[in-house]
């Protein structure tokens, strides 16, 4: 692990990595060495089936014990293991710079960086490809997918330089996401998901055959609304301000916010998108465990 990686990864995230596995519910269409099943069959690491011997087959793949029992030649086939390609779609619009008053040094974007770093470290350990799509100041910047420690450090540098600002770009600026994230690739969005354009993008990616997951990052103040008395609220993206009696609107806000979260979760589930929520005062590893817990670790 590099020094840059250590700046983002917390001890809890490092401890969680052995219990996590990036995977797609769809078969990976590419060939290679990794931890994911491919549609291609041949020599591999996990037995799939027997088939009759055909001229030209490698004699080393003949099951001689089965031949002794049946007096017929059968070849062992296995599913090829193929590397997954992970795309981390990181929202760095202005609202992602928000923090809680009790911890002004820890923003949504800080949490997104840490979660992205954990996923890259996991992809690196699995031998998977990974890349970044960064949304900030009405533009999209892409770090092309690659493998290895140099790729990880390249991505970490881009995350380190990323600053929260501006709003979502228009649809045409998001075209590189479609061009680079192939069918069957895993796309993970790290965002507050307050911009409908981001949700629409996830839905379109899912309909186009990408494996899509999302983590909505919220502040504790949004969850609890601890404000009292007269309070001025400011939209970080539009600059619009609202002066109101916080105590008088608290119950209505919490009810409306809870309903909005439930509606978002239903909308994403309807598109087949795996979804988790992270609040800034909660353990960082929790949303990753919900999305990527190894099958043998679920419920542990």
PDB file of C-alpha atoms in Angstrom:
ATOM      1  CA  UNK A   1       0.000   0.000   0.000  1.00  0.00           C
ATOM      2  CA  UNK A   2       1.382   3.407  -0.972  1.00  0.00           C
ATOM      3  CA  UNK A   3       1.699   6.427   1.335  1.00  0.00           C
ATOM      4  CA  UNK A   4      -0.990   8.156  -0.726  1.00  0.00           C
ATOM      5  CA  UNK A   5      -3.318   5.217  -0.199  1.00  0.00           C
ATOM      6  CA  UNK A   6      -2.731   5.319   3.547  1.00  0.00           C
ATOM      7  CA  UNK A   7      -3.955   8.930   3.663  1.00  0.00           C
ATOM      8  CA  UNK A   8      -7.387   7.813   2.456  1.00  0.00           C
ATOM      9  CA  UNK A   9      -7.779   4.331   3.949  1.00  0.00           C
ATOM     10  CA  UNK A  10      -8.828   4.190   7.584  1.00  0.00           C
ATOM     11  CA  UNK A  11      -8.006   1.212   9.831  1.00  0.00           C
ATOM     12  CA  UNK A  12     -11.657   0.099   9.672  1.00  0.00           C
ATOM     13  CA  UNK A  13     -11.571   0.067   5.880  1.00  0.00           C
ATOM     14  CA  UNK A  14      -8.311  -1.886   5.803  1.00  0.00           C
ATOM     15  CA  UNK A  15      -9.741  -4.418   8.253  1.00  0.00           C
ATOM     16  CA  UNK A  16     -12.866  -4.821   6.093  1.00  0.00           C
ATOM     17  CA  UNK A  17     -11.086  -5.605   2.817  1.00  0.00           C
ATOM     18  CA  UNK A  18     -10.586  -9.378   3.379  1.00  0.00           C
ATOM     19  CA  UNK A  19     -14.354  -9.773   3.799  1.00  0.00           C
ATOM     20  CA  UNK A  20     -15.208  -7.955   0.561  1.00  0.00           C
ATOM     21  CA  UNK A  21     -15.321  -9.051  -3.074  1.00  0.00           C
ATOM     22  CA  UNK A  22     -16.040  -6.931  -6.121  1.00  0.00           C
ATOM     23  CA  UNK A  23     -18.248  -8.979  -8.422  1.00  0.00           C
ATOM     24  CA  UNK A  24     -20.811  -8.686 -11.147  1.00  0.00           C
ATOM     25  CA  UNK A  25     -24.144 -10.488 -11.284  1.00  0.00           C
ATOM     26  CA  UNK A  26     -23.581 -10.826 -15.034  1.00  0.00           C
ATOM     27  CA  UNK A  27     -20.894 -13.095 -16.524  1.00  0.00           C
ATOM     28  CA  UNK A  28     -17.745 -11.174 -17.456  1.00  0.00           C
ATOM     29  CA  UNK A  29     -17.342 -11.128 -21.264  1.00  0.00           C
ATOM     30  CA  UNK A  30     -13.550 -10.736 -21.305  1.00  0.00           C
ATOM     31  CA  UNK A  31     -10.705 -13.213 -20.960  1.00  0.00           C
ATOM     32  CA  UNK A  32      -7.963 -12.982 -18.423  1.00  0.00           C
ATOM     33  CA  UNK A  33      -6.940 -13.950 -14.932  1.00  0.00           C
ATOM     34  CA  UNK A  34      -9.087 -12.663 -12.088  1.00  0.00           C
ATOM     35  CA  UNK A  35     -11.817 -13.735  -9.708  1.00  0.00           C
ATOM     36  CA  UNK A  36     -14.879 -13.531 -11.957  1.00  0.00           C
ATOM     37  CA  UNK A  37     -16.586 -16.116 -14.140  1.00  0.00           C
ATOM     38  CA  UNK A  38     -16.398 -15.584 -17.875  1.00  0.00           C
ATOM     39  CA  UNK A  39     -18.613 -16.890 -20.664  1.00  0.00           C
ATOM     40  CA  UNK A  40     -15.508 -18.372 -22.304  1.00  0.00           C
ATOM     41  CA  UNK A  41     -14.806 -22.011 -21.573  1.00  0.00           C
ATOM     42  CA  UNK A  42     -11.547 -23.883 -21.721  1.00  0.00           C
ATOM     43  CA  UNK A  43      -8.686 -24.277 -19.338  1.00  0.00           C
ATOM     44  CA  UNK A  44      -9.375 -22.434 -16.127  1.00  0.00           C
ATOM     45  CA  UNK A  45      -9.415 -22.613 -12.365  1.00  0.00           C
ATOM     46  CA  UNK A  46     -12.934 -23.852 -11.587  1.00  0.00           C
ATOM     47  CA  UNK A  47     -14.406 -27.067 -13.037  1.00  0.00           C
ATOM     48  CA  UNK A  48     -17.474 -26.509 -15.212  1.00  0.00           C
ATOM     49  CA  UNK A  49     -18.395 -29.716 -17.106  1.00  0.00           C
ATOM     50  CA  UNK A  50     -17.229 -32.723 -19.136  1.00  0.00           C
ATOM     51  CA  UNK A  51     -17.535 -33.024 -22.888  1.00  0.00           C
ATOM     52  CA  UNK A  52     -16.533 -35.688 -25.384  1.00  0.00           C
ATOM     53  CA  UNK A  53     -12.970 -35.644 -26.658  1.00  0.00           C
ATOM     54  CA  UNK A  54     -12.467 -34.028 -30.050  1.00  0.00           C
ATOM     55  CA  UNK A  55      -9.392 -34.314 -32.293  1.00  0.00           C
ATOM     56  CA  UNK A  56      -6.922 -31.602 -31.406  1.00  0.00           C
ATOM     57  CA  UNK A  57      -7.854 -31.404 -27.729  1.00  0.00           C
ATOM     58  CA  UNK A  58      -4.947 -31.282 -25.300  1.00  0.00           C
ATOM     59  CA  UNK A  59      -4.463 -34.820 -23.938  1.00  0.00           C
ATOM     60  CA  UNK A  60      -3.575 -33.326 -20.547  1.00  0.00           C
ATOM     61  CA  UNK A  61      -7.250 -32.349 -20.170  1.00  0.00           C
ATOM     62  CA  UNK A  62      -8.518 -35.912 -20.670  1.00  0.00           C
ATOM     63  CA  UNK A  63      -9.941 -37.397 -17.464  1.00  0.00           C
ATOM     64  CA  UNK A  64      -8.184 -40.793 -17.462  1.00  0.00           C
ATOM     65  CA  UNK A  65     -10.018 -42.035 -14.362  1.00  0.00           C
ATOM     66  CA  UNK A  66     -13.328 -41.472 -16.083  1.00  0.00           C
ATOM     67  CA  UNK A  67     -11.956 -43.214 -19.187  1.00  0.00           C
ATOM     68  CA  UNK A  68     -11.071 -46.252 -17.076  1.00  0.00           C
ATOM     69  CA  UNK A  69     -14.670 -46.469 -15.841  1.00  0.00           C
ATOM     70  CA  UNK A  70     -16.460 -45.729 -19.113  1.00  0.00           C
ATOM     71  CA  UNK A  71     -13.972 -46.689 -21.847  1.00  0.00           C
ATOM     72  CA  UNK A  72     -14.703 -43.324 -23.434  1.00  0.00           C
ATOM     73  CA  UNK A  73     -12.598 -40.172 -23.639  1.00  0.00           C
ATOM     74  CA  UNK A  74     -13.912 -37.085 -21.836  1.00  0.00           C
ATOM     75  CA  UNK A  75     -12.279 -33.680 -21.531  1.00  0.00           C
ATOM     76  CA  UNK A  76     -12.593 -31.555 -18.413  1.00  0.00           C
ATOM     77  CA  UNK A  77     -13.805 -28.002 -19.113  1.00  0.00           C
ATOM     78  CA  UNK A  78     -13.592 -25.109 -16.717  1.00  0.00           C
ATOM     79  CA  UNK A  79     -14.939 -21.583 -16.670  1.00  0.00           C
ATOM     80  CA  UNK A  80     -12.236 -19.080 -17.413  1.00  0.00           C
ATOM     81  CA  UNK A  81     -11.682 -16.521 -14.683  1.00  0.00           C
ATOM     82  CA  UNK A  82     -11.842 -13.000 -16.042  1.00  0.00           C
ATOM     83  CA  UNK A  83     -10.922  -9.650 -14.532  1.00  0.00           C
ATOM     84  CA  UNK A  84     -13.723  -7.245 -13.773  1.00  0.00           C
ATOM     85  CA  UNK A  85     -13.505  -3.592 -14.766  1.00  0.00           C
ATOM     86  CA  UNK A  86     -14.570  -1.243 -11.969  1.00  0.00           C
ATOM     87  CA  UNK A  87     -15.539   2.345 -12.719  1.00  0.00           C
ATOM     88  CA  UNK A  88     -15.757   4.673  -9.726  1.00  0.00           C
ATOM     89  CA  UNK A  89     -18.079   7.568 -10.538  1.00  0.00           C
ATOM     90  CA  UNK A  90     -17.277  10.211  -7.904  1.00  0.00           C
ATOM     91  CA  UNK A  91     -19.575  13.199  -7.428  1.00  0.00           C
ATOM     92  CA  UNK A  92     -17.574  16.291  -6.474  1.00  0.00           C
ATOM     93  CA  UNK A  93     -20.234  18.926  -7.067  1.00  0.00           C
ATOM     94  CA  UNK A  94     -20.580  21.737  -4.510  1.00  0.00           C
ATOM     95  CA  UNK A  95     -22.937  19.867  -2.176  1.00  0.00           C
ATOM     96  CA  UNK A  96     -20.301  17.139  -1.704  1.00  0.00           C
ATOM     97  CA  UNK A  97     -18.174  19.661   0.192  1.00  0.00           C
ATOM     98  CA  UNK A  98     -20.673  19.746   3.061  1.00  0.00           C
ATOM     99  CA  UNK A  99     -19.614  18.686   6.563  1.00  0.00           C
ATOM    100  CA  UNK A 100     -21.278  18.426   9.962  1.00  0.00           C
ATOM    101  CA  UNK A 101     -20.703  21.225  12.472  1.00  0.00           C
ATOM    102  CA  UNK A 102     -19.317  18.710  14.967  1.00  0.00           C
ATOM    103  CA  UNK A 103     -16.702  17.537  12.460  1.00  0.00           C
ATOM    104  CA  UNK A 104     -15.938  20.344  10.017  1.00  0.00           C
ATOM    105  CA  UNK A 105     -12.856  18.541   8.663  1.00  0.00           C
ATOM    106  CA  UNK A 106     -14.816  15.545   7.309  1.00  0.00           C
ATOM    107  CA  UNK A 107     -16.945  16.155   4.226  1.00  0.00           C
ATOM    108  CA  UNK A 108     -19.028  14.002   1.949  1.00  0.00           C
ATOM    109  CA  UNK A 109     -16.199  14.224  -0.586  1.00  0.00           C
ATOM    110  CA  UNK A 110     -13.729  13.018   2.051  1.00  0.00           C
ATOM    111  CA  UNK A 111     -15.902   9.963   2.629  1.00  0.00           C
ATOM    112  CA  UNK A 112     -16.226   9.397  -1.131  1.00  0.00           C
ATOM    113  CA  UNK A 113     -12.427   9.521  -1.525  1.00  0.00           C
ATOM    114  CA  UNK A 114     -11.956   6.973   1.263  1.00  0.00           C
ATOM    115  CA  UNK A 115     -14.576   4.612  -0.145  1.00  0.00           C
ATOM    116  CA  UNK A 116     -13.079   4.926  -3.624  1.00  0.00           C
ATOM    117  CA  UNK A 117      -9.591   4.193  -2.288  1.00  0.00           C
ATOM    118  CA  UNK A 118     -10.878   1.073  -0.527  1.00  0.00           C
ATOM    119  CA  UNK A 119     -12.525  -0.188  -3.720  1.00  0.00           C
ATOM    120  CA  UNK A 120      -9.361   0.447  -5.731  1.00  0.00           C
ATOM    121  CA  UNK A 121      -7.277  -1.448  -3.197  1.00  0.00           C
ATOM    122  CA  UNK A 122      -9.748  -4.314  -3.378  1.00  0.00           C
ATOM    123  CA  UNK A 123      -9.655  -4.308  -7.185  1.00  0.00           C
ATOM    124  CA  UNK A 124      -5.859  -4.302  -7.074  1.00  0.00           C
ATOM    125  CA  UNK A 125      -5.822  -7.356  -4.801  1.00  0.00           C
ATOM    126  CA  UNK A 126      -8.269  -9.182  -7.089  1.00  0.00           C
ATOM    127  CA  UNK A 127      -6.308  -8.405 -10.237  1.00  0.00           C
ATOM    128  CA  UNK A 128      -9.168  -6.299 -11.620  1.00  0.00           C
ATOM    129  CA  UNK A 129      -9.056  -3.216 -13.815  1.00  0.00           C
ATOM    130  CA  UNK A 130     -10.305   0.083 -12.395  1.00  0.00           C
ATOM    131  CA  UNK A 131     -10.733   3.687 -13.476  1.00  0.00           C
ATOM    132  CA  UNK A 132     -12.276   6.969 -12.353  1.00  0.00           C
ATOM    133  CA  UNK A 133     -14.997   9.253 -13.680  1.00  0.00           C
ATOM    134  CA  UNK A 134     -14.953  12.497 -11.676  1.00  0.00           C
ATOM    135  CA  UNK A 135     -17.814  15.008 -11.777  1.00  0.00           C
ATOM    136  CA  UNK A 136     -17.029  18.561 -10.681  1.00  0.00           C
ATOM    137  CA  UNK A 137     -17.691  22.129 -11.826  1.00  0.00           C
ATOM    138  CA  UNK A 138     -20.075  21.043 -14.596  1.00  0.00           C
ATOM    139  CA  UNK A 139     -17.457  18.828 -16.232  1.00  0.00           C
ATOM    140  CA  UNK A 140     -16.351  15.202 -16.290  1.00  0.00           C
ATOM    141  CA  UNK A 141     -12.736  14.074 -15.977  1.00  0.00           C
ATOM    142  CA  UNK A 142     -11.754  10.464 -16.621  1.00  0.00           C
ATOM    143  CA  UNK A 143      -8.782   8.383 -15.523  1.00  0.00           C
ATOM    144  CA  UNK A 144      -8.822   5.467 -18.012  1.00  0.00           C
ATOM    145  CA  UNK A 145      -9.112   1.966 -16.563  1.00  0.00           C
ATOM    146  CA  UNK A 146      -5.920   0.068 -15.867  1.00  0.00           C
ATOM    147  CA  UNK A 147      -4.324  -2.336 -13.427  1.00  0.00           C
ATOM    148  CA  UNK A 148      -1.437  -2.394 -10.991  1.00  0.00           C
ATOM    149  CA  UNK A 149       0.002  -0.174  -8.303  1.00  0.00           C
ATOM    150  CA  UNK A 150       0.897   2.622 -10.724  1.00  0.00           C
ATOM    151  CA  UNK A 151      -2.733   2.806 -11.822  1.00  0.00           C
ATOM    152  CA  UNK A 152      -3.813   2.975  -8.194  1.00  0.00           C
ATOM    153  CA  UNK A 153      -1.390   5.805  -7.471  1.00  0.00           C
ATOM    154  CA  UNK A 154      -2.526   7.655 -10.597  1.00  0.00           C
ATOM    155  CA  UNK A 155      -6.130   7.430  -9.410  1.00  0.00           C
ATOM    156  CA  UNK A 156      -5.264   8.421  -5.850  1.00  0.00           C
ATOM    157  CA  UNK A 157      -3.500  11.531  -7.116  1.00  0.00           C
ATOM    158  CA  UNK A 158      -6.589  12.491  -9.110  1.00  0.00           C
ATOM    159  CA  UNK A 159      -8.751  12.003  -6.008  1.00  0.00           C
ATOM    160  CA  UNK A 160      -6.341  14.059  -3.906  1.00  0.00           C
ATOM    161  CA  UNK A 161      -6.540  16.970  -6.363  1.00  0.00           C
ATOM    162  CA  UNK A 162     -10.340  16.782  -6.649  1.00  0.00           C
ATOM    163  CA  UNK A 163     -12.184  19.751  -5.144  1.00  0.00           C
ATOM    164  CA  UNK A 164     -15.919  20.069  -4.572  1.00  0.00           C
ATOM    165  CA  UNK A 165     -17.565  22.742  -6.680  1.00  0.00           C
ATOM    166  CA  UNK A 166     -20.188  23.607  -9.244  1.00  0.00           C
ATOM    167  CA  UNK A 167     -23.035  21.411 -10.452  1.00  0.00           C
ATOM    168  CA  UNK A 168     -23.604  18.380 -12.662  1.00  0.00           C
ATOM    169  CA  UNK A 169     -22.624  18.701 -16.322  1.00  0.00           C
ATOM    170  CA  UNK A 170     -25.160  18.336 -19.104  1.00  0.00           C
ATOM    171  CA  UNK A 171     -25.815  14.989 -20.736  1.00  0.00           C
ATOM    172  CA  UNK A 172     -23.382  15.516 -23.611  1.00  0.00           C
ATOM    173  CA  UNK A 173     -20.468  16.005 -21.198  1.00  0.00           C
ATOM    174  CA  UNK A 174     -21.189  12.600 -19.643  1.00  0.00           C
ATOM    175  CA  UNK A 175     -20.633  10.786 -22.928  1.00  0.00           C
ATOM    176  CA  UNK A 176     -17.184   9.399 -21.900  1.00  0.00           C
ATOM    177  CA  UNK A 177     -18.903   7.313 -19.214  1.00  0.00           C
ATOM    178  CA  UNK A 178     -20.866   5.520 -21.944  1.00  0.00           C
ATOM    179  CA  UNK A 179     -17.846   5.192 -24.197  1.00  0.00           C
ATOM    180  CA  UNK A 180     -15.530   3.697 -21.585  1.00  0.00           C
ATOM    181  CA  UNK A 181     -17.767   1.681 -19.243  1.00  0.00           C
ATOM    182  CA  UNK A 182     -18.504  -1.452 -21.254  1.00  0.00           C
ATOM    183  CA  UNK A 183     -21.387  -3.855 -20.969  1.00  0.00           C
ATOM    184  CA  UNK A 184     -20.906  -5.969 -17.845  1.00  0.00           C
ATOM    185  CA  UNK A 185     -18.526  -3.485 -16.202  1.00  0.00           C
ATOM    186  CA  UNK A 186     -19.204  -2.548 -12.587  1.00  0.00           C
ATOM    187  CA  UNK A 187     -20.027   1.139 -12.059  1.00  0.00           C
ATOM    188  CA  UNK A 188     -20.106   2.417  -8.465  1.00  0.00           C
ATOM    189  CA  UNK A 189     -21.355   5.948  -7.865  1.00  0.00           C
ATOM    190  CA  UNK A 190     -20.322   7.770  -4.699  1.00  0.00           C
ATOM    191  CA  UNK A 191     -22.605  10.772  -4.315  1.00  0.00           C
ATOM    192  CA  UNK A 192     -25.253  12.507  -2.231  1.00  0.00           C
ATOM    193  CA  UNK A 193     -27.593  11.716  -5.158  1.00  0.00           C
ATOM    194  CA  UNK A 194     -29.344  15.063  -4.779  1.00  0.00           C
ATOM    195  CA  UNK A 195     -28.951  15.856  -8.490  1.00  0.00           C
ATOM    196  CA  UNK A 196     -31.551  14.051 -10.569  1.00  0.00           C
ATOM    197  CA  UNK A 197     -29.118  14.021 -13.498  1.00  0.00           C
ATOM    198  CA  UNK A 198     -26.918  11.627 -11.538  1.00  0.00           C
ATOM    199  CA  UNK A 199     -29.794   9.262 -10.801  1.00  0.00           C
ATOM    200  CA  UNK A 200     -30.887   9.333 -14.443  1.00  0.00           C
ATOM    201  CA  UNK A 201     -27.331   8.445 -15.486  1.00  0.00           C
ATOM    202  CA  UNK A 202     -27.342   5.415 -13.177  1.00  0.00           C
ATOM    203  CA  UNK A 203     -30.684   4.249 -14.549  1.00  0.00           C
ATOM    204  CA  UNK A 204     -29.498   4.563 -18.143  1.00  0.00           C
ATOM    205  CA  UNK A 205     -26.279   2.683 -17.392  1.00  0.00           C
ATOM    206  CA  UNK A 206     -28.238  -0.131 -15.739  1.00  0.00           C
ATOM    207  CA  UNK A 207     -30.635  -0.387 -18.693  1.00  0.00           C
ATOM    208  CA  UNK A 208     -27.634  -0.562 -21.034  1.00  0.00           C
ATOM    209  CA  UNK A 209     -26.277  -3.668 -19.296  1.00  0.00           C
ATOM    210  CA  UNK A 210     -23.769  -2.158 -16.901  1.00  0.00           C
ATOM    211  CA  UNK A 211     -23.633  -3.533 -13.363  1.00  0.00           C
ATOM    212  CA  UNK A 212     -24.503  -0.462 -11.277  1.00  0.00           C
ATOM    213  CA  UNK A 213     -24.217   0.192  -7.539  1.00  0.00           C
ATOM    214  CA  UNK A 214     -24.471   3.409  -5.557  1.00  0.00           C
ATOM    215  CA  UNK A 215     -23.603   4.779  -2.140  1.00  0.00           C
ATOM    216  CA  UNK A 216     -25.553   7.849  -1.053  1.00  0.00           C
ATOM    217  CA  UNK A 217     -23.451   9.939   1.322  1.00  0.00           C
ATOM    218  CA  UNK A 218     -25.375  12.074   3.828  1.00  0.00           C
ATOM    219  CA  UNK A 219     -24.472  14.339   6.728  1.00  0.00           C
ATOM    220  CA  UNK A 220     -25.604  13.518  10.260  1.00  0.00           C
ATOM    221  CA  UNK A 221     -27.360  16.892  10.352  1.00  0.00           C
ATOM    222  CA  UNK A 222     -29.557  15.872   7.412  1.00  0.00           C
ATOM    223  CA  UNK A 223     -30.509  12.700   9.238  1.00  0.00           C
ATOM    224  CA  UNK A 224     -31.099  14.293  12.678  1.00  0.00           C
ATOM    225  CA  UNK A 225     -31.849  17.981  11.917  1.00  0.00           C
ATOM    226  CA  UNK A 226     -30.431  19.157  15.280  1.00  0.00           C
ATOM    227  CA  UNK A 227     -30.898  22.885  14.562  1.00  0.00           C
ATOM    228  CA  UNK A 228     -32.795  25.177  16.924  1.00  0.00           C
ATOM    229  CA  UNK A 229     -34.185  28.698  16.749  1.00  0.00           C
ATOM    230  CA  UNK A 230     -33.750  30.957  13.778  1.00  0.00           C
ATOM    231  CA  UNK A 231     -31.398  29.390  11.249  1.00  0.00           C
ATOM    232  CA  UNK A 232     -30.201  30.337   7.786  1.00  0.00           C
ATOM    233  CA  UNK A 233     -29.895  27.452   5.344  1.00  0.00           C
ATOM    234  CA  UNK A 234     -27.915  27.884   2.132  1.00  0.00           C
ATOM    235  CA  UNK A 235     -27.890  25.718  -1.002  1.00  0.00           C
ATOM    236  CA  UNK A 236     -24.175  25.243  -1.823  1.00  0.00           C
ATOM    237  CA  UNK A 237     -24.839  24.813  -5.545  1.00  0.00           C
ATOM    238  CA  UNK A 238     -27.358  27.565  -6.242  1.00  0.00           C
ATOM    239  CA  UNK A 239     -26.511  29.952  -3.396  1.00  0.00           C
ATOM    240  CA  UNK A 240     -30.215  30.226  -2.512  1.00  0.00           C
ATOM    241  CA  UNK A 241     -30.840  30.940   1.188  1.00  0.00           C
ATOM    242  CA  UNK A 242     -33.742  30.225   3.510  1.00  0.00           C
ATOM    243  CA  UNK A 243     -34.198  31.815   6.941  1.00  0.00           C
ATOM    244  CA  UNK A 244     -36.622  29.856   9.133  1.00  0.00           C
ATOM    245  CA  UNK A 245     -37.410  28.692  12.649  1.00  0.00           C
ATOM    246  CA  UNK A 246     -35.570  25.368  12.684  1.00  0.00           C
ATOM    247  CA  UNK A 247     -37.484  23.958  15.643  1.00  0.00           C
ATOM    248  CA  UNK A 248     -40.822  24.633  13.996  1.00  0.00           C
ATOM    249  CA  UNK A 249     -39.938  22.830  10.767  1.00  0.00           C
ATOM    250  CA  UNK A 250     -37.879  19.955  12.209  1.00  0.00           C
ATOM    251  CA  UNK A 251     -40.591  17.281  12.169  1.00  0.00           C
ATOM    252  CA  UNK A 252     -41.743  18.209   8.663  1.00  0.00           C
ATOM    253  CA  UNK A 253     -38.174  18.164   7.365  1.00  0.00           C
ATOM    254  CA  UNK A 254     -37.359  14.745   8.839  1.00  0.00           C
ATOM    255  CA  UNK A 255     -40.593  13.279   7.479  1.00  0.00           C
ATOM    256  CA  UNK A 256     -40.014  14.721   4.005  1.00  0.00           C
ATOM    257  CA  UNK A 257     -36.352  13.707   3.972  1.00  0.00           C
ATOM    258  CA  UNK A 258     -37.207  10.150   5.053  1.00  0.00           C
ATOM    259  CA  UNK A 259     -39.829   9.891   2.318  1.00  0.00           C
ATOM    260  CA  UNK A 260     -37.379  11.229  -0.282  1.00  0.00           C
ATOM    261  CA  UNK A 261     -34.778   8.621   0.704  1.00  0.00           C
ATOM    262  CA  UNK A 262     -37.349   5.837   0.489  1.00  0.00           C
ATOM    263  CA  UNK A 263     -38.514   7.036  -2.926  1.00  0.00           C
ATOM    264  CA  UNK A 264     -34.918   7.144  -4.180  1.00  0.00           C
ATOM    265  CA  UNK A 265     -34.210   3.632  -2.889  1.00  0.00           C
ATOM    266  CA  UNK A 266     -37.343   2.326  -4.632  1.00  0.00           C
ATOM    267  CA  UNK A 267     -36.396   4.094  -7.865  1.00  0.00           C
ATOM    268  CA  UNK A 268     -32.920   2.563  -7.855  1.00  0.00           C
ATOM    269  CA  UNK A 269     -34.185  -0.887  -6.899  1.00  0.00           C
ATOM    270  CA  UNK A 270     -36.658  -0.715  -9.761  1.00  0.00           C
ATOM    271  CA  UNK A 271     -33.717  -0.223 -12.133  1.00  0.00           C
ATOM    272  CA  UNK A 272     -31.818  -3.174 -10.631  1.00  0.00           C
ATOM    273  CA  UNK A 273     -29.259  -0.920  -8.942  1.00  0.00           C
ATOM    274  CA  UNK A 274     -27.703  -2.114  -5.674  1.00  0.00           C
ATOM    275  CA  UNK A 275     -27.850   0.754  -3.192  1.00  0.00           C
ATOM    276  CA  UNK A 276     -26.470   1.623   0.245  1.00  0.00           C
ATOM    277  CA  UNK A 277     -26.436   4.756   2.391  1.00  0.00           C
ATOM    278  CA  UNK A 278     -23.553   6.184   4.403  1.00  0.00           C
ATOM    279  CA  UNK A 279     -23.946   8.907   7.024  1.00  0.00           C
ATOM    280  CA  UNK A 280     -20.769  10.789   7.936  1.00  0.00           C
ATOM    281  CA  UNK A 281     -20.809   9.722  11.603  1.00  0.00           C
ATOM    282  CA  UNK A 282     -21.184   6.020  10.764  1.00  0.00           C
ATOM    283  CA  UNK A 283     -18.446   3.416  10.101  1.00  0.00           C
ATOM    284  CA  UNK A 284     -17.064   3.805   6.590  1.00  0.00           C
ATOM    285  CA  UNK A 285     -16.931   0.082   5.921  1.00  0.00           C
ATOM    286  CA  UNK A 286     -20.687  -0.446   6.450  1.00  0.00           C
ATOM    287  CA  UNK A 287     -21.907   0.487   2.934  1.00  0.00           C
ATOM    288  CA  UNK A 288     -19.159  -1.595   1.308  1.00  0.00           C
ATOM    289  CA  UNK A 289     -20.084  -4.603   3.440  1.00  0.00           C
ATOM    290  CA  UNK A 290     -23.684  -4.203   2.360  1.00  0.00           C
ATOM    291  CA  UNK A 291     -22.791  -4.061  -1.336  1.00  0.00           C
ATOM    292  CA  UNK A 292     -19.755  -6.325  -1.603  1.00  0.00           C
ATOM    293  CA  UNK A 293     -19.658  -8.730   1.343  1.00  0.00           C
ATOM    294  CA  UNK A 294     -18.175 -12.048   0.260  1.00  0.00           C
ATOM    295  CA  UNK A 295     -20.875 -14.726  -0.031  1.00  0.00           C
ATOM    296  CA  UNK A 296     -19.204 -16.753   2.720  1.00  0.00           C
ATOM    297  CA  UNK A 297     -19.103 -13.724   5.059  1.00  0.00           C
ATOM    298  CA  UNK A 298     -22.741 -12.581   4.833  1.00  0.00           C
ATOM    299  CA  UNK A 299     -24.397 -12.555   8.199  1.00  0.00           C
ATOM    300  CA  UNK A 300     -21.055 -12.939   9.966  1.00  0.00           C
TER     301      UNK A 300
END
